[in-house]
mmCIF file with all atom_site columns, C-alpha atoms in Angstrom:
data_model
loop_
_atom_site.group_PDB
_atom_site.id
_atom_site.type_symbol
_atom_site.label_atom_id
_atom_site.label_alt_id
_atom_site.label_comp_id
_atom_site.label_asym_id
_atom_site.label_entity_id
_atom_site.label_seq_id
_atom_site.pdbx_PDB_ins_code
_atom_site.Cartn_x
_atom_site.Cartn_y
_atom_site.Cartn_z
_atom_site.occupancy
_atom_site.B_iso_or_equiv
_atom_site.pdbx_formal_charge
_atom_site.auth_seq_id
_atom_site.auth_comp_id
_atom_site.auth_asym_id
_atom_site.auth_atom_id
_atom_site.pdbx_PDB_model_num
ATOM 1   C CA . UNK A 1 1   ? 44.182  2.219   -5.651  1.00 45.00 ? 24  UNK A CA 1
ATOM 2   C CA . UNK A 1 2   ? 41.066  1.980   -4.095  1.00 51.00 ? 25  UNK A CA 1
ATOM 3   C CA . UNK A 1 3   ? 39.777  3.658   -1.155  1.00 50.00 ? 26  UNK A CA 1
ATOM 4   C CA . UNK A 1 4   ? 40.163  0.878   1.437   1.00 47.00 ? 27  UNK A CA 1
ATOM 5   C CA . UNK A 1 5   ? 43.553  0.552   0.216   1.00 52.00 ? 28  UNK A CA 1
ATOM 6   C CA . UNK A 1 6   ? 44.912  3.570   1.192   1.00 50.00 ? 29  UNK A CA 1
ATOM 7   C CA . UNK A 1 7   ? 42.577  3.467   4.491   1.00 53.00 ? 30  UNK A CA 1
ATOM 8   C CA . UNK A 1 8   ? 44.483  0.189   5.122   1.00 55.00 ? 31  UNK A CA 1
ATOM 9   C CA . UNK A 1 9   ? 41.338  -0.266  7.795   1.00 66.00 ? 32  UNK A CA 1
ATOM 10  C CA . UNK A 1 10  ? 38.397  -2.336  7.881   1.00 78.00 ? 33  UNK A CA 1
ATOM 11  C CA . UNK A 1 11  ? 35.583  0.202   5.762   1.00 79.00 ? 34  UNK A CA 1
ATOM 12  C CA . UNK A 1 12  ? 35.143  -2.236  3.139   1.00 75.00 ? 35  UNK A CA 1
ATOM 13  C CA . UNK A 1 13  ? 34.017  -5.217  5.485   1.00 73.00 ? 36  UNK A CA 1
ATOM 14  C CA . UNK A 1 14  ? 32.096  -2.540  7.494   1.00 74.00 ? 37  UNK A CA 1
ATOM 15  C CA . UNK A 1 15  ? 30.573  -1.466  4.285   1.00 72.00 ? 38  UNK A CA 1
ATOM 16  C CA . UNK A 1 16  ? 29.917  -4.990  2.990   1.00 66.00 ? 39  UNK A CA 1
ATOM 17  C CA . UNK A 1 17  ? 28.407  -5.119  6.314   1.00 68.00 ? 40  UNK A CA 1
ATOM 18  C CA . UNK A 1 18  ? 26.004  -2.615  6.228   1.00 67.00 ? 41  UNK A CA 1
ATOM 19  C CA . UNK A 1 19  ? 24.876  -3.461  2.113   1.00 66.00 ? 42  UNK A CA 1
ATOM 20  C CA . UNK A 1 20  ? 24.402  -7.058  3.137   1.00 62.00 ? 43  UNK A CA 1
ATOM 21  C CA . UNK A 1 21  ? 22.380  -5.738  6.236   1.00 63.00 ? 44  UNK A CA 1
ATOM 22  C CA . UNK A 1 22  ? 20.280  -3.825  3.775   1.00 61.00 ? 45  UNK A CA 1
ATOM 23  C CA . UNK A 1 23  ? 19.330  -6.483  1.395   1.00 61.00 ? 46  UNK A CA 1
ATOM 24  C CA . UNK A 1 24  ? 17.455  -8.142  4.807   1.00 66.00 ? 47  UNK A CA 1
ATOM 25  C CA . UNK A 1 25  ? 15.366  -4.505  5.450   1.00 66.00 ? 48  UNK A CA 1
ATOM 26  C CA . UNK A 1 26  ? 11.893  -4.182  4.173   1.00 72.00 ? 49  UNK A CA 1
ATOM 27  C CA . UNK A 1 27  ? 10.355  -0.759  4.321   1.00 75.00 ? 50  UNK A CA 1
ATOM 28  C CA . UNK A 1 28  ? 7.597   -1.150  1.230   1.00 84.00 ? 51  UNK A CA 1
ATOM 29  C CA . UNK A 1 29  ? 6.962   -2.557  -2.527  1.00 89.00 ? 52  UNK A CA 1
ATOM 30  C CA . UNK A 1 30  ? 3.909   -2.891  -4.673  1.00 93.00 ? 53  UNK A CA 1
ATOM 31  C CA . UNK A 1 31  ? 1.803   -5.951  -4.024  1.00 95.00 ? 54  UNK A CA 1
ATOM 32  C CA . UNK A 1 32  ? -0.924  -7.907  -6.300  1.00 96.00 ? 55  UNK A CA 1
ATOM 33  C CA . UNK A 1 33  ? -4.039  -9.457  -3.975  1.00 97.00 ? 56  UNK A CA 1
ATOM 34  C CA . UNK A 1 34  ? -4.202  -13.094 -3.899  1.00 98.00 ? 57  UNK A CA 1
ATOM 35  C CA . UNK A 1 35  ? -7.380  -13.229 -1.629  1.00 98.00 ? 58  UNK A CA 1
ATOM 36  C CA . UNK A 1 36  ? -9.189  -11.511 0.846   1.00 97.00 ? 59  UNK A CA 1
ATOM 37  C CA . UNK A 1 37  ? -10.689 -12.696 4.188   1.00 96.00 ? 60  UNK A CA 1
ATOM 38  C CA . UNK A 1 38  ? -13.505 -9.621  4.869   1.00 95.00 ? 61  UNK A CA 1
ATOM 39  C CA . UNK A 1 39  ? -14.405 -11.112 8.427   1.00 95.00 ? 62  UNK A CA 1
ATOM 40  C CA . UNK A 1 40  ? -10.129 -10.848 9.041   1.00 94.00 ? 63  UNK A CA 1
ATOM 41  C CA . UNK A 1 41  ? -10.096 -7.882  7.463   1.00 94.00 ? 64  UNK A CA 1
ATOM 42  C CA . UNK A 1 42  ? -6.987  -9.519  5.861   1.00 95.00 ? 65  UNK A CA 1
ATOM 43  C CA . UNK A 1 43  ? -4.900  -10.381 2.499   1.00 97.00 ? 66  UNK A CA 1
ATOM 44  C CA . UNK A 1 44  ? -2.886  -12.649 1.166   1.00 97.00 ? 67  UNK A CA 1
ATOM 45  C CA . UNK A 1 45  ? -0.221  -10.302 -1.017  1.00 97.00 ? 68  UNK A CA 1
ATOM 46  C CA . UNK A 1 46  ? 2.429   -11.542 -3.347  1.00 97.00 ? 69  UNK A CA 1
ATOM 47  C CA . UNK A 1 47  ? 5.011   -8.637  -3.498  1.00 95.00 ? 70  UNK A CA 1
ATOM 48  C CA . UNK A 1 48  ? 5.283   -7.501  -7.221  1.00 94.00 ? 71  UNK A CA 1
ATOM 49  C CA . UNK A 1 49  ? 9.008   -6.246  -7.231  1.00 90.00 ? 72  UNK A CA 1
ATOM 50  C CA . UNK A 1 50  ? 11.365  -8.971  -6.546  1.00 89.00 ? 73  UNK A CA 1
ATOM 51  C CA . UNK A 1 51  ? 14.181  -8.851  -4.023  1.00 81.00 ? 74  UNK A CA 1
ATOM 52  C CA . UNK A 1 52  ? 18.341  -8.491  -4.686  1.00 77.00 ? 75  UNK A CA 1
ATOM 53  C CA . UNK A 1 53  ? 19.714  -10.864 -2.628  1.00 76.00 ? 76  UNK A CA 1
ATOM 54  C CA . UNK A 1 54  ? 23.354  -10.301 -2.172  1.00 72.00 ? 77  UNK A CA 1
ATOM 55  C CA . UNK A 1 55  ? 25.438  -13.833 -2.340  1.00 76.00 ? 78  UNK A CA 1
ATOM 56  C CA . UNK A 1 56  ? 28.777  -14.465 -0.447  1.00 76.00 ? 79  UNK A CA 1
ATOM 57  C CA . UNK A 1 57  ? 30.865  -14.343 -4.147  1.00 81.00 ? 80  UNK A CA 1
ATOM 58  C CA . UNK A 1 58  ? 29.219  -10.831 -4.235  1.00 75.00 ? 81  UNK A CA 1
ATOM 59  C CA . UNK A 1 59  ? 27.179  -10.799 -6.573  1.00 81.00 ? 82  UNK A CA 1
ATOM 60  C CA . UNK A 1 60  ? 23.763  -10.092 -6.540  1.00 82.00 ? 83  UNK A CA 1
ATOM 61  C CA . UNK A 1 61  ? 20.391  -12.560 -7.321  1.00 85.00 ? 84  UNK A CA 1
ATOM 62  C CA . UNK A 1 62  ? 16.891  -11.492 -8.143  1.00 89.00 ? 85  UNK A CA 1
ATOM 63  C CA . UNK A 1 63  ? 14.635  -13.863 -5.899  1.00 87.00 ? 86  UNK A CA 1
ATOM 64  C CA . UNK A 1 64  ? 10.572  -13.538 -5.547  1.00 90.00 ? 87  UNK A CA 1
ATOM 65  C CA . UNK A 1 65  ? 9.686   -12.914 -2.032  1.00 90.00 ? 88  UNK A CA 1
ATOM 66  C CA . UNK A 1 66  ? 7.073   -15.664 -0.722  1.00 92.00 ? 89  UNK A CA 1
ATOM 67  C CA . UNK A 1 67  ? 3.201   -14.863 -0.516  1.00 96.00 ? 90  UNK A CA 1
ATOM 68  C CA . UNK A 1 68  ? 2.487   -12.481 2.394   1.00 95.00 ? 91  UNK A CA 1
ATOM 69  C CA . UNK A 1 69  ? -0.146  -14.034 4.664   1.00 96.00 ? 92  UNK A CA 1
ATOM 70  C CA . UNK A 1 70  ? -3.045  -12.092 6.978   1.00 95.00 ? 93  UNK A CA 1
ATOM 71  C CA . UNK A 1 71  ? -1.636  -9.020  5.990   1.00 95.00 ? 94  UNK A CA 1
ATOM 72  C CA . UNK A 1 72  ? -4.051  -6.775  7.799   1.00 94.00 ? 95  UNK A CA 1
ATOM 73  C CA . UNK A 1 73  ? -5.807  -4.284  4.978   1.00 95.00 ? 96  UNK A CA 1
ATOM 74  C CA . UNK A 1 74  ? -5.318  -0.312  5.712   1.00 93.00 ? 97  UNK A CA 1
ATOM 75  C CA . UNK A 1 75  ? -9.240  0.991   5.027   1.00 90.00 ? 98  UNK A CA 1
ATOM 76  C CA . UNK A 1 76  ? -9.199  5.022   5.440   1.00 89.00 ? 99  UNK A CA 1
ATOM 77  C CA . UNK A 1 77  ? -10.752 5.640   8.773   1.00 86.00 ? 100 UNK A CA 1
ATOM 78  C CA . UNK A 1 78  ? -11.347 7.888   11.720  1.00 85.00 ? 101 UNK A CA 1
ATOM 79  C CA . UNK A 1 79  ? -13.770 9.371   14.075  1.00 86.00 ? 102 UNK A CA 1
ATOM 80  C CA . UNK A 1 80  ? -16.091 6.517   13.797  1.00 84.00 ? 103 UNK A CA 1
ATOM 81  C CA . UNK A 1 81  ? -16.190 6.446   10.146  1.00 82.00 ? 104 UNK A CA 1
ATOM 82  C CA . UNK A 1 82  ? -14.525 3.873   7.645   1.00 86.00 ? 105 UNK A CA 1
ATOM 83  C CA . UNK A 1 83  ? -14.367 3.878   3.330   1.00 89.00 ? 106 UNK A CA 1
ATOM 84  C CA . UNK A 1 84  ? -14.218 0.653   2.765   1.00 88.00 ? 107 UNK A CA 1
ATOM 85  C CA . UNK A 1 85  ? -13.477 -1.210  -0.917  1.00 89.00 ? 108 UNK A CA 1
ATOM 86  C CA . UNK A 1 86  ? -14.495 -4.625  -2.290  1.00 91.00 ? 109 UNK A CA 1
ATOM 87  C CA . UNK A 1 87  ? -10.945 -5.887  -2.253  1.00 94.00 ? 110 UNK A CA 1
ATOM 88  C CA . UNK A 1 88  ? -10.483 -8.379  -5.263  1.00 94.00 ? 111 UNK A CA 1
ATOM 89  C CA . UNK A 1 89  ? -7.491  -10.810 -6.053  1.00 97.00 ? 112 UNK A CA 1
ATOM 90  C CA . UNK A 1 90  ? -5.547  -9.143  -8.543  1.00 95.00 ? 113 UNK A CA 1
ATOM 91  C CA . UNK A 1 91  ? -5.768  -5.508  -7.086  1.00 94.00 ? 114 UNK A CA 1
ATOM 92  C CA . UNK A 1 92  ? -2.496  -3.867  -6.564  1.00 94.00 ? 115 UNK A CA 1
ATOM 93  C CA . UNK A 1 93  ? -1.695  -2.436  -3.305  1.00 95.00 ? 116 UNK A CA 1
ATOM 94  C CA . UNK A 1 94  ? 1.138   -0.852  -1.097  1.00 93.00 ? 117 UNK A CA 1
ATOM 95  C CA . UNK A 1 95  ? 2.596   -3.352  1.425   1.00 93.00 ? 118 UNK A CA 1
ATOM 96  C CA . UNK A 1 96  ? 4.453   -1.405  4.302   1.00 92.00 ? 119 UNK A CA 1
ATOM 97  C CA . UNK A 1 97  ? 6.597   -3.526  6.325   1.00 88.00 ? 120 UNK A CA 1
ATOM 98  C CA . UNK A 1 98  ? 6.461   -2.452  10.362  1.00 83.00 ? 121 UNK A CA 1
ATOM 99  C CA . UNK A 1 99  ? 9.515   -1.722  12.280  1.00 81.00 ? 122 UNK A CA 1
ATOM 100 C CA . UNK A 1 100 ? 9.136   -3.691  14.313  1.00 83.00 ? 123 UNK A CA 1
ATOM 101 C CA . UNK A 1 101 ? 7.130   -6.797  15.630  1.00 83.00 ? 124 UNK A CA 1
ATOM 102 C CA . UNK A 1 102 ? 3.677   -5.602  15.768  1.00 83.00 ? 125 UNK A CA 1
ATOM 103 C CA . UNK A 1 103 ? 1.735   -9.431  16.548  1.00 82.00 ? 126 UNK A CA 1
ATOM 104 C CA . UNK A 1 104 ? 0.502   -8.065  20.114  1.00 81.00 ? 127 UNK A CA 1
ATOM 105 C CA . UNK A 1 105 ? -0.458  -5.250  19.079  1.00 84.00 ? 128 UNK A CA 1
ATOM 106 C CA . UNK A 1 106 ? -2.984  -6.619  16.232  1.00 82.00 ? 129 UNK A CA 1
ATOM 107 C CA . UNK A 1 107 ? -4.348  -9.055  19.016  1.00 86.00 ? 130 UNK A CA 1
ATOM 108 C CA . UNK A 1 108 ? -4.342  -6.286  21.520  1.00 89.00 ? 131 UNK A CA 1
ATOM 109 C CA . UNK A 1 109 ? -5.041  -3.028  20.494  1.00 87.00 ? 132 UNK A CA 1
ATOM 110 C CA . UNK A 1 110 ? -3.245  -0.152  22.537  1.00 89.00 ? 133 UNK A CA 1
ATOM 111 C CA . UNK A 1 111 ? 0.661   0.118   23.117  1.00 91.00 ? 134 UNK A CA 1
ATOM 112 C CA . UNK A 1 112 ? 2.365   -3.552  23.413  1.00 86.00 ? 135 UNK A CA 1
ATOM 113 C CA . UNK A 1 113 ? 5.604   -4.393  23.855  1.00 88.00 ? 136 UNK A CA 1
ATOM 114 C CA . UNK A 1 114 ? 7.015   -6.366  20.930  1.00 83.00 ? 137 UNK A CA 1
ATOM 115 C CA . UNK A 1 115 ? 6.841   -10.287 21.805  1.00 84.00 ? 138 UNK A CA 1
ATOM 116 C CA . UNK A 1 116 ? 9.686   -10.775 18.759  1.00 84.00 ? 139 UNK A CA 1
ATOM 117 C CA . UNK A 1 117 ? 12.562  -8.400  18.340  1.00 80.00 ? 140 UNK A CA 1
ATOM 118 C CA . UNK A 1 118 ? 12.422  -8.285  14.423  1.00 80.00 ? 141 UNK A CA 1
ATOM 119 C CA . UNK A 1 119 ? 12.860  -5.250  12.335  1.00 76.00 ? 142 UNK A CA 1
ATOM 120 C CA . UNK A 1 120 ? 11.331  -4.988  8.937   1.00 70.00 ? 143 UNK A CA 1
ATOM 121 C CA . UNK A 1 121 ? 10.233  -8.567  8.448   1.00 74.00 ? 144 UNK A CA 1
ATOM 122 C CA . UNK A 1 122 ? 7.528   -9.966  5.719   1.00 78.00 ? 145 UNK A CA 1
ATOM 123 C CA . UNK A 1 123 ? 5.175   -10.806 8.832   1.00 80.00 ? 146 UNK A CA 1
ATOM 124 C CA . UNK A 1 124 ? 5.211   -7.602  10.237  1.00 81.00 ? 147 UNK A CA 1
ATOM 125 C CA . UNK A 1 125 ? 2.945   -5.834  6.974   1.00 85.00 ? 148 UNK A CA 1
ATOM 126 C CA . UNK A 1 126 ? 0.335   -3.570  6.442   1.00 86.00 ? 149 UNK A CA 1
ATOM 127 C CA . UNK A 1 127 ? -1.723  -3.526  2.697   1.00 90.00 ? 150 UNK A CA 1
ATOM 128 C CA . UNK A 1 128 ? -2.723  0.105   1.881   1.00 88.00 ? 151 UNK A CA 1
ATOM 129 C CA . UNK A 1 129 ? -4.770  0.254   -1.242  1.00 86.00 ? 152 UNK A CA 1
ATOM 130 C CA . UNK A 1 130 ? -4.164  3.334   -3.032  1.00 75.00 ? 153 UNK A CA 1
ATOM 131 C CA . UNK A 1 131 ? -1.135  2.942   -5.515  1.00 76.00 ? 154 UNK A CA 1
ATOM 132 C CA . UNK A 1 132 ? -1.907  0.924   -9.116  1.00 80.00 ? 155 UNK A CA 1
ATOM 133 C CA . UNK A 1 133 ? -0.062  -0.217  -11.673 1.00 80.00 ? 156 UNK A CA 1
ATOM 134 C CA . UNK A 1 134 ? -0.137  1.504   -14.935 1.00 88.00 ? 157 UNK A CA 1
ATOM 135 C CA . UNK A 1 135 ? -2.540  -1.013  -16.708 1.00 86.00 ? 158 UNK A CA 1
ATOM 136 C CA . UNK A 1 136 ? -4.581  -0.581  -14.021 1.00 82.00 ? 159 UNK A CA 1
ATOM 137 C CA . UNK A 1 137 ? -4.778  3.000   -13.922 1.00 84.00 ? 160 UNK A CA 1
ATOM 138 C CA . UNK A 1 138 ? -8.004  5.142   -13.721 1.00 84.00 ? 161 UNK A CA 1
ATOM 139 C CA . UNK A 1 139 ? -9.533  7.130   -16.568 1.00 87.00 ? 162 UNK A CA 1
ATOM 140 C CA . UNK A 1 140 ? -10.586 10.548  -16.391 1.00 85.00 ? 163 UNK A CA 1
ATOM 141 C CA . UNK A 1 141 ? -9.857  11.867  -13.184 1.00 83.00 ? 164 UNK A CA 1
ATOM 142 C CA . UNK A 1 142 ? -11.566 15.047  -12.168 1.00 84.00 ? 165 UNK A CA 1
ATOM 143 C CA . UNK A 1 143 ? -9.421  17.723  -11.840 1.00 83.00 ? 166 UNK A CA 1
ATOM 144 C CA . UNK A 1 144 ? -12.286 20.237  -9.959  1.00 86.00 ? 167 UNK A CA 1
ATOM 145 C CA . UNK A 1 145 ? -14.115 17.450  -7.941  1.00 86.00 ? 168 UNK A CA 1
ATOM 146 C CA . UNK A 1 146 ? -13.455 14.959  -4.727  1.00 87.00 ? 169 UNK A CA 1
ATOM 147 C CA . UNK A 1 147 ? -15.132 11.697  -5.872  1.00 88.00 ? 170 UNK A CA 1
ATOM 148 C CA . UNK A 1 148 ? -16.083 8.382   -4.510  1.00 89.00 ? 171 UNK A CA 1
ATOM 149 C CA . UNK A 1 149 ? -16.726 6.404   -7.933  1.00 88.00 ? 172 UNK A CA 1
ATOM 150 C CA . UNK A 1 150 ? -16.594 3.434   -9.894  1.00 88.00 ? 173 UNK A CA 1
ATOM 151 C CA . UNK A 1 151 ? -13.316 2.780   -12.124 1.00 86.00 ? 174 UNK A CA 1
ATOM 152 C CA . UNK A 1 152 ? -14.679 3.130   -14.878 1.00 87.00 ? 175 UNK A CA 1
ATOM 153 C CA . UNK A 1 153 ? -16.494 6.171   -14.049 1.00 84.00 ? 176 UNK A CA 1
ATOM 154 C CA . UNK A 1 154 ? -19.852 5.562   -14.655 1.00 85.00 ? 177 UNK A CA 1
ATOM 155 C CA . UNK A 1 155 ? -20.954 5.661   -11.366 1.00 87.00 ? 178 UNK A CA 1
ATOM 156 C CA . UNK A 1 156 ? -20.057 8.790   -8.724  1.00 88.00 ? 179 UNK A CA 1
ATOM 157 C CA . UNK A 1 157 ? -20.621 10.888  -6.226  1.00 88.00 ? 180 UNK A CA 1
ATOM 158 C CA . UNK A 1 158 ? -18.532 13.968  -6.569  1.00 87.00 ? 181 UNK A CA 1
ATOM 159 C CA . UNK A 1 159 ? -18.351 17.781  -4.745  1.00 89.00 ? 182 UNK A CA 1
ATOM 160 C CA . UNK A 1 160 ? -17.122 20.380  -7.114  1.00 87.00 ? 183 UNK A CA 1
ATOM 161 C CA . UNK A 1 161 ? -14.641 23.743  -5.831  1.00 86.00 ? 184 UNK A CA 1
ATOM 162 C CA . UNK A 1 162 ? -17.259 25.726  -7.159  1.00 84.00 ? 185 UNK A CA 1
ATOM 163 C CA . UNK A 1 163 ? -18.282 28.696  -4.549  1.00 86.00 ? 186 UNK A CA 1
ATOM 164 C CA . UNK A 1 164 ? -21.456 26.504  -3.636  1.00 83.00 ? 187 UNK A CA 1
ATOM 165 C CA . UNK A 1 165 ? -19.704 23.614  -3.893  1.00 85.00 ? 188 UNK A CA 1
ATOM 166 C CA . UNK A 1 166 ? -21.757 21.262  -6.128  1.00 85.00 ? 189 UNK A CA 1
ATOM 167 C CA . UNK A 1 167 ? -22.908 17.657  -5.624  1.00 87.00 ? 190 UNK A CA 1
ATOM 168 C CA . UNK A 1 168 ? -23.304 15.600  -8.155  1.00 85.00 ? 191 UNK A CA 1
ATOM 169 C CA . UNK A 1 169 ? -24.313 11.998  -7.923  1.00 86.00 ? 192 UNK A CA 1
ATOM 170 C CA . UNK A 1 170 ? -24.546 9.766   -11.253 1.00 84.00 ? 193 UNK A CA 1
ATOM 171 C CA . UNK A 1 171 ? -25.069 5.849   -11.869 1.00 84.00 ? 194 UNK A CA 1
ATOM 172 C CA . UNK A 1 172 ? -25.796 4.411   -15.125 1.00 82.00 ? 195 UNK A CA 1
ATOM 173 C CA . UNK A 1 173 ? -29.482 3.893   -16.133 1.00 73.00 ? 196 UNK A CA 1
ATOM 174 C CA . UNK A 1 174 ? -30.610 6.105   -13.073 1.00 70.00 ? 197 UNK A CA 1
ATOM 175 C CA . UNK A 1 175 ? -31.380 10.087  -12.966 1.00 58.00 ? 198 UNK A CA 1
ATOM 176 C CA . UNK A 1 176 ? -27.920 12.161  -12.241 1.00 65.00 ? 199 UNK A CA 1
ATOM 177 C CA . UNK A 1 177 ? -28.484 14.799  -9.090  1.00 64.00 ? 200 UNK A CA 1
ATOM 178 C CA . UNK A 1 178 ? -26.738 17.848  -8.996  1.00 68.00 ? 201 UNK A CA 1
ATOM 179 C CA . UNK A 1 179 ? -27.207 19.505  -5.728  1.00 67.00 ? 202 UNK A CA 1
ATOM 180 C CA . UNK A 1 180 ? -25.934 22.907  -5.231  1.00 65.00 ? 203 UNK A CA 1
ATOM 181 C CA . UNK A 1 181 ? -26.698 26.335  -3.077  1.00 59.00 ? 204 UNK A CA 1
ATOM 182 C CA . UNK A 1 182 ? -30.768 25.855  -2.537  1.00 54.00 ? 205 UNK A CA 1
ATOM 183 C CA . UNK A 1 183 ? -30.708 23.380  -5.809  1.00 57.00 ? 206 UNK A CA 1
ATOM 184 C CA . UNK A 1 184 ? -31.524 20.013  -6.521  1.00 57.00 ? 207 UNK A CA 1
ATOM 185 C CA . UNK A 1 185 ? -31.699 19.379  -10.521 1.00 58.00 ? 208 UNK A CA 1
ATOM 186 C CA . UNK A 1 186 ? -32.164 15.776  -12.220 1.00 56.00 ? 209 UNK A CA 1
ATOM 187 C CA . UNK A 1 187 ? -30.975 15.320  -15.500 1.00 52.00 ? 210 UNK A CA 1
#
């Protein structure tokens, strides 16, 4: 006998309720860059995971969400200082959906009322680039170094945990710096 059975109430609808509910929330998923607009400081995403969509016989459909459009782009930044990237199409990224309606806000700055009343929608996204796919994954990570470098590695700027705390800068076909405590060497 199931549970709902011997409830003899309404759970079950109220639970269908809430699980339908759910399959309309968007919190986050891995996204693949379709284009970037650098003076927007926008991207068009196309969410890599595809959705369950829960049908009235009750079963459940795999469906690809559509291509996010001006997805503003998360850049680390603060105190007047930004790390930017040379976003590319095919770069995976994190898409975070908002809570809520945030379209006066991006046109307004400061703290705006919502002009929608939408709750985890597709327009409402941010793209944060920091997660990638497998494939894409980067080789030889320092384990003893913060680095701002190429993917491939070849290129770097790096500070070491030594006591002095090491600099290192390399690029192929150019000297290699290592500045630490009074030091400056080229290799």
């Amino acid at each position: 006998m199931k549970r709902s059975e011997r409830l003899n109430d309404n759970s079950e609808t109220i639970r269908a309720a809430i699980e339908s509910s759910m399959f309309d929330m968007h919190v986050s998923c891995p996204g693949i860059v379709e284009s970037f607009d650098p003076e927007a400081k926008t991207v068009s995403v196309r969410p890599a995971v595809r959705a369950a969509v829960g049908k009235s016989d009750g079963t459940v459909e795999q469906t690809e969400l559509p291509l996010l459009v001006d997805v503003p782009v998360v850049f680390p930044s603060a105190g007047g200082f930004t790390l930017t990237f040379p976003v590319k199409p095919g770069d995976d990224c994190l898409v975070v959906f908002g809570d809520s309606c945030m379209d006066a806000w991006w046109q307004n700055g400061g703290v705006q009322d919502p002009v929608e009343f939408r709750q985890h929608d597709l327009s409402d996204s941010f793209a944060v680039f920091a997660p990638i796919s497998q494939p894409h994954r980067i080789p030889d990570i320092s384990t003893d170094s913060v680095m701002l470098r190429t993917d491939d590695g070849r290129a770097f700027i790096g500070i070491d945990d030594s006591p002095v705390h090491n600099i290192t800068i390399a690029t192929p076909g150019l000297l290699l710096f290592r500045v630490g405590h009074a030091t400056m060497e080229a290799y």
